[in-house]
């Protein structure tokens, strides 16, 4: 990756992780580059963000595995579809059984939410922006 982004929680002696500082760094990076009329590729910023986020996830995961003497690691949820995460988990986490679902089982609910929004729109038309409560359709 082209851009060096922070990984501040990686050196903290705990299992906590936060990406708020990383997200702020990306916002500031883009803002500053726009102010200087610099050209950048979104894919380069995204790759740099992914590398920083994966560094934190992997280091904290390894720390948790060591602390709790875990023998098996299950990767799940939408993030488990990330090929970079899959590769790094397999390459970097050793001595632990790793279970990662097949790609077809790793989708998050973004498509489901989009389909629900489509049917809601067909049924009711556009809704005011302030209606954010949960309800069934």
PDB file of C-alpha atoms in Angstrom:
ATOM      1  CA  UNK A   1       0.000   0.000   0.000  1.00  0.00           C
ATOM      2  CA  UNK A   2       1.050   3.523  -0.798  1.00  0.00           C
ATOM      3  CA  UNK A   3      -0.165   5.303   2.342  1.00  0.00           C
ATOM      4  CA  UNK A   4       1.153   4.687   5.843  1.00  0.00           C
ATOM      5  CA  UNK A   5      -1.837   4.739   8.170  1.00  0.00           C
ATOM      6  CA  UNK A   6      -1.747   4.467  11.976  1.00  0.00           C
ATOM      7  CA  UNK A   7      -2.260   1.351  14.034  1.00  0.00           C
ATOM      8  CA  UNK A   8      -2.296   2.907  17.519  1.00  0.00           C
ATOM      9  CA  UNK A   9      -4.093   0.141  19.421  1.00  0.00           C
ATOM     10  CA  UNK A  10      -1.726  -2.522  18.137  1.00  0.00           C
ATOM     11  CA  UNK A  11       0.829  -1.715  20.860  1.00  0.00           C
ATOM     12  CA  UNK A  12      -1.642  -1.510  23.727  1.00  0.00           C
ATOM     13  CA  UNK A  13      -1.441  -4.393  26.174  1.00  0.00           C
ATOM     14  CA  UNK A  14      -5.091  -5.399  25.867  1.00  0.00           C
ATOM     15  CA  UNK A  15      -7.426  -7.103  23.447  1.00  0.00           C
ATOM     16  CA  UNK A  16      -9.396  -3.987  22.561  1.00  0.00           C
ATOM     17  CA  UNK A  17      -9.425  -2.607  19.079  1.00  0.00           C
ATOM     18  CA  UNK A  18     -10.865   0.492  17.524  1.00  0.00           C
ATOM     19  CA  UNK A  19     -10.760   1.832  14.011  1.00  0.00           C
ATOM     20  CA  UNK A  20     -11.926   5.374  14.788  1.00  0.00           C
ATOM     21  CA  UNK A  21      -8.384   6.771  14.620  1.00  0.00           C
ATOM     22  CA  UNK A  22      -7.758   4.903  11.393  1.00  0.00           C
ATOM     23  CA  UNK A  23     -10.974   6.232   9.858  1.00  0.00           C
ATOM     24  CA  UNK A  24     -10.091   9.768  10.963  1.00  0.00           C
ATOM     25  CA  UNK A  25      -6.650   9.403   9.405  1.00  0.00           C
ATOM     26  CA  UNK A  26      -8.190   8.434   6.073  1.00  0.00           C
ATOM     27  CA  UNK A  27     -10.585  11.383   6.218  1.00  0.00           C
ATOM     28  CA  UNK A  28      -7.688  13.742   6.996  1.00  0.00           C
ATOM     29  CA  UNK A  29      -5.488  12.199   4.312  1.00  0.00           C
ATOM     30  CA  UNK A  30      -8.140  12.682   1.628  1.00  0.00           C
ATOM     31  CA  UNK A  31      -9.008  16.176   2.861  1.00  0.00           C
ATOM     32  CA  UNK A  32      -5.357  17.268   2.823  1.00  0.00           C
ATOM     33  CA  UNK A  33      -4.758  15.771  -0.605  1.00  0.00           C
ATOM     34  CA  UNK A  34      -7.840  17.540  -1.949  1.00  0.00           C
ATOM     35  CA  UNK A  35      -6.629  20.821  -0.446  1.00  0.00           C
ATOM     36  CA  UNK A  36      -3.306  20.390  -2.260  1.00  0.00           C
ATOM     37  CA  UNK A  37      -5.080  19.320  -5.468  1.00  0.00           C
ATOM     38  CA  UNK A  38      -3.183  16.032  -5.369  1.00  0.00           C
ATOM     39  CA  UNK A  39      -4.352  13.140  -7.482  1.00  0.00           C
ATOM     40  CA  UNK A  40      -4.974   9.863  -5.683  1.00  0.00           C
ATOM     41  CA  UNK A  41      -6.538   6.523  -6.417  1.00  0.00           C
ATOM     42  CA  UNK A  42      -9.345   5.454  -4.109  1.00  0.00           C
ATOM     43  CA  UNK A  43      -8.185   1.847  -4.505  1.00  0.00           C
ATOM     44  CA  UNK A  44      -4.772   2.792  -3.060  1.00  0.00           C
ATOM     45  CA  UNK A  45      -6.376   4.416  -0.036  1.00  0.00           C
ATOM     46  CA  UNK A  46      -8.682   1.410   0.391  1.00  0.00           C
ATOM     47  CA  UNK A  47      -5.745  -1.016   0.183  1.00  0.00           C
ATOM     48  CA  UNK A  48      -3.827   1.019   2.754  1.00  0.00           C
ATOM     49  CA  UNK A  49      -6.863   1.053   5.059  1.00  0.00           C
ATOM     50  CA  UNK A  50      -7.332  -2.686   4.652  1.00  0.00           C
ATOM     51  CA  UNK A  51      -3.703  -3.411   5.478  1.00  0.00           C
ATOM     52  CA  UNK A  52      -3.833  -1.284   8.632  1.00  0.00           C
ATOM     53  CA  UNK A  53      -7.141  -2.804   9.769  1.00  0.00           C
ATOM     54  CA  UNK A  54      -5.932  -6.346   9.122  1.00  0.00           C
ATOM     55  CA  UNK A  55      -2.691  -5.683  11.010  1.00  0.00           C
ATOM     56  CA  UNK A  56      -4.737  -4.719  14.068  1.00  0.00           C
ATOM     57  CA  UNK A  57      -7.197  -7.609  13.709  1.00  0.00           C
ATOM     58  CA  UNK A  58      -4.425 -10.168  13.313  1.00  0.00           C
ATOM     59  CA  UNK A  59      -2.266  -8.899  16.173  1.00  0.00           C
ATOM     60  CA  UNK A  60      -5.196  -8.723  18.591  1.00  0.00           C
ATOM     61  CA  UNK A  61      -6.407 -12.157  17.478  1.00  0.00           C
ATOM     62  CA  UNK A  62      -2.960 -13.665  18.037  1.00  0.00           C
ATOM     63  CA  UNK A  63      -2.811 -12.034  21.475  1.00  0.00           C
ATOM     64  CA  UNK A  64      -6.231 -13.479  22.397  1.00  0.00           C
ATOM     65  CA  UNK A  65      -5.248 -16.933  21.156  1.00  0.00           C
ATOM     66  CA  UNK A  66      -2.095 -16.841  23.283  1.00  0.00           C
ATOM     67  CA  UNK A  67      -3.781 -15.407  26.367  1.00  0.00           C
ATOM     68  CA  UNK A  68      -6.614 -17.933  26.421  1.00  0.00           C
ATOM     69  CA  UNK A  69      -4.696 -20.907  24.965  1.00  0.00           C
ATOM     70  CA  UNK A  70      -7.296 -21.316  22.244  1.00  0.00           C
ATOM     71  CA  UNK A  71      -6.968 -24.360  20.012  1.00  0.00           C
ATOM     72  CA  UNK A  72      -9.574 -23.442  17.412  1.00  0.00           C
ATOM     73  CA  UNK A  73     -10.383 -20.165  15.638  1.00  0.00           C
ATOM     74  CA  UNK A  74     -13.606 -19.580  13.735  1.00  0.00           C
ATOM     75  CA  UNK A  75     -13.771 -16.653  11.327  1.00  0.00           C
ATOM     76  CA  UNK A  76     -17.353 -15.587  10.589  1.00  0.00           C
ATOM     77  CA  UNK A  77     -19.594 -12.774   9.477  1.00  0.00           C
ATOM     78  CA  UNK A  78     -19.378 -10.628   6.381  1.00  0.00           C
ATOM     79  CA  UNK A  79     -15.718  -9.792   6.981  1.00  0.00           C
ATOM     80  CA  UNK A  80     -14.848 -13.460   6.524  1.00  0.00           C
ATOM     81  CA  UNK A  81     -15.390 -12.933   2.783  1.00  0.00           C
ATOM     82  CA  UNK A  82     -12.349 -10.647   2.693  1.00  0.00           C
ATOM     83  CA  UNK A  83      -9.652 -12.482   0.746  1.00  0.00           C
ATOM     84  CA  UNK A  84      -6.877 -10.508   2.418  1.00  0.00           C
ATOM     85  CA  UNK A  85      -8.122 -11.566   5.851  1.00  0.00           C
ATOM     86  CA  UNK A  86      -8.489 -15.192   4.787  1.00  0.00           C
ATOM     87  CA  UNK A  87      -4.950 -15.337   3.409  1.00  0.00           C
ATOM     88  CA  UNK A  88      -3.336 -13.624   6.364  1.00  0.00           C
ATOM     89  CA  UNK A  89      -5.188 -15.751   8.925  1.00  0.00           C
ATOM     90  CA  UNK A  90      -4.010 -18.934   7.224  1.00  0.00           C
ATOM     91  CA  UNK A  91      -0.451 -17.622   6.716  1.00  0.00           C
ATOM     92  CA  UNK A  92       0.083 -15.976  10.111  1.00  0.00           C
ATOM     93  CA  UNK A  93      -1.923 -17.894  12.692  1.00  0.00           C
ATOM     94  CA  UNK A  94      -0.119 -21.140  13.341  1.00  0.00           C
ATOM     95  CA  UNK A  95      -0.735 -23.989  15.758  1.00  0.00           C
ATOM     96  CA  UNK A  96      -4.491 -23.418  15.856  1.00  0.00           C
ATOM     97  CA  UNK A  97      -7.253 -25.118  13.893  1.00  0.00           C
ATOM     98  CA  UNK A  98      -8.790 -22.435  11.673  1.00  0.00           C
ATOM     99  CA  UNK A  99     -12.381 -22.729  10.486  1.00  0.00           C
ATOM    100  CA  UNK A 100     -13.508 -20.367   7.737  1.00  0.00           C
ATOM    101  CA  UNK A 101     -16.818 -20.926   5.933  1.00  0.00           C
ATOM    102  CA  UNK A 102     -16.961 -21.312   2.173  1.00  0.00           C
ATOM    103  CA  UNK A 103     -17.386 -18.020   0.353  1.00  0.00           C
ATOM    104  CA  UNK A 104     -21.036 -18.684  -0.445  1.00  0.00           C
ATOM    105  CA  UNK A 105     -21.788 -18.641   3.293  1.00  0.00           C
ATOM    106  CA  UNK A 106     -19.940 -15.438   4.105  1.00  0.00           C
ATOM    107  CA  UNK A 107     -22.189 -12.704   2.796  1.00  0.00           C
ATOM    108  CA  UNK A 108     -23.272  -9.976   5.138  1.00  0.00           C
ATOM    109  CA  UNK A 109     -26.773  -8.587   5.152  1.00  0.00           C
ATOM    110  CA  UNK A 110     -26.209  -5.647   2.785  1.00  0.00           C
ATOM    111  CA  UNK A 111     -28.050  -7.361  -0.072  1.00  0.00           C
ATOM    112  CA  UNK A 112     -30.863  -8.378   2.250  1.00  0.00           C
ATOM    113  CA  UNK A 113     -31.224  -4.780   3.448  1.00  0.00           C
ATOM    114  CA  UNK A 114     -31.197  -3.534  -0.148  1.00  0.00           C
ATOM    115  CA  UNK A 115     -33.941  -5.961  -1.167  1.00  0.00           C
ATOM    116  CA  UNK A 116     -36.012  -5.030   1.896  1.00  0.00           C
ATOM    117  CA  UNK A 117     -35.597  -1.335   1.005  1.00  0.00           C
ATOM    118  CA  UNK A 118     -36.699  -2.048  -2.569  1.00  0.00           C
ATOM    119  CA  UNK A 119     -39.918  -3.723  -1.420  1.00  0.00           C
ATOM    120  CA  UNK A 120     -40.537  -1.048   1.198  1.00  0.00           C
ATOM    121  CA  UNK A 121     -40.155   1.634  -1.468  1.00  0.00           C
ATOM    122  CA  UNK A 122     -42.518  -0.225  -3.808  1.00  0.00           C
ATOM    123  CA  UNK A 123     -45.078  -0.491  -1.026  1.00  0.00           C
ATOM    124  CA  UNK A 124     -44.823   3.012   0.502  1.00  0.00           C
ATOM    125  CA  UNK A 125     -42.827   5.190  -1.868  1.00  0.00           C
ATOM    126  CA  UNK A 126     -40.056   7.403  -0.537  1.00  0.00           C
ATOM    127  CA  UNK A 127     -39.865   7.746   3.238  1.00  0.00           C
ATOM    128  CA  UNK A 128     -38.664  10.813   5.134  1.00  0.00           C
ATOM    129  CA  UNK A 129     -34.962  10.645   6.021  1.00  0.00           C
ATOM    130  CA  UNK A 130     -35.676  10.793   9.715  1.00  0.00           C
ATOM    131  CA  UNK A 131     -37.536   7.451   9.845  1.00  0.00           C
ATOM    132  CA  UNK A 132     -34.748   5.205  11.056  1.00  0.00           C
ATOM    133  CA  UNK A 133     -36.639   2.874  13.394  1.00  0.00           C
ATOM    134  CA  UNK A 134     -36.779  -0.874  12.832  1.00  0.00           C
ATOM    135  CA  UNK A 135     -40.008  -2.442  11.625  1.00  0.00           C
ATOM    136  CA  UNK A 136     -41.074  -5.342   9.441  1.00  0.00           C
ATOM    137  CA  UNK A 137     -42.465  -4.875   5.949  1.00  0.00           C
TER     138      UNK A 137
END
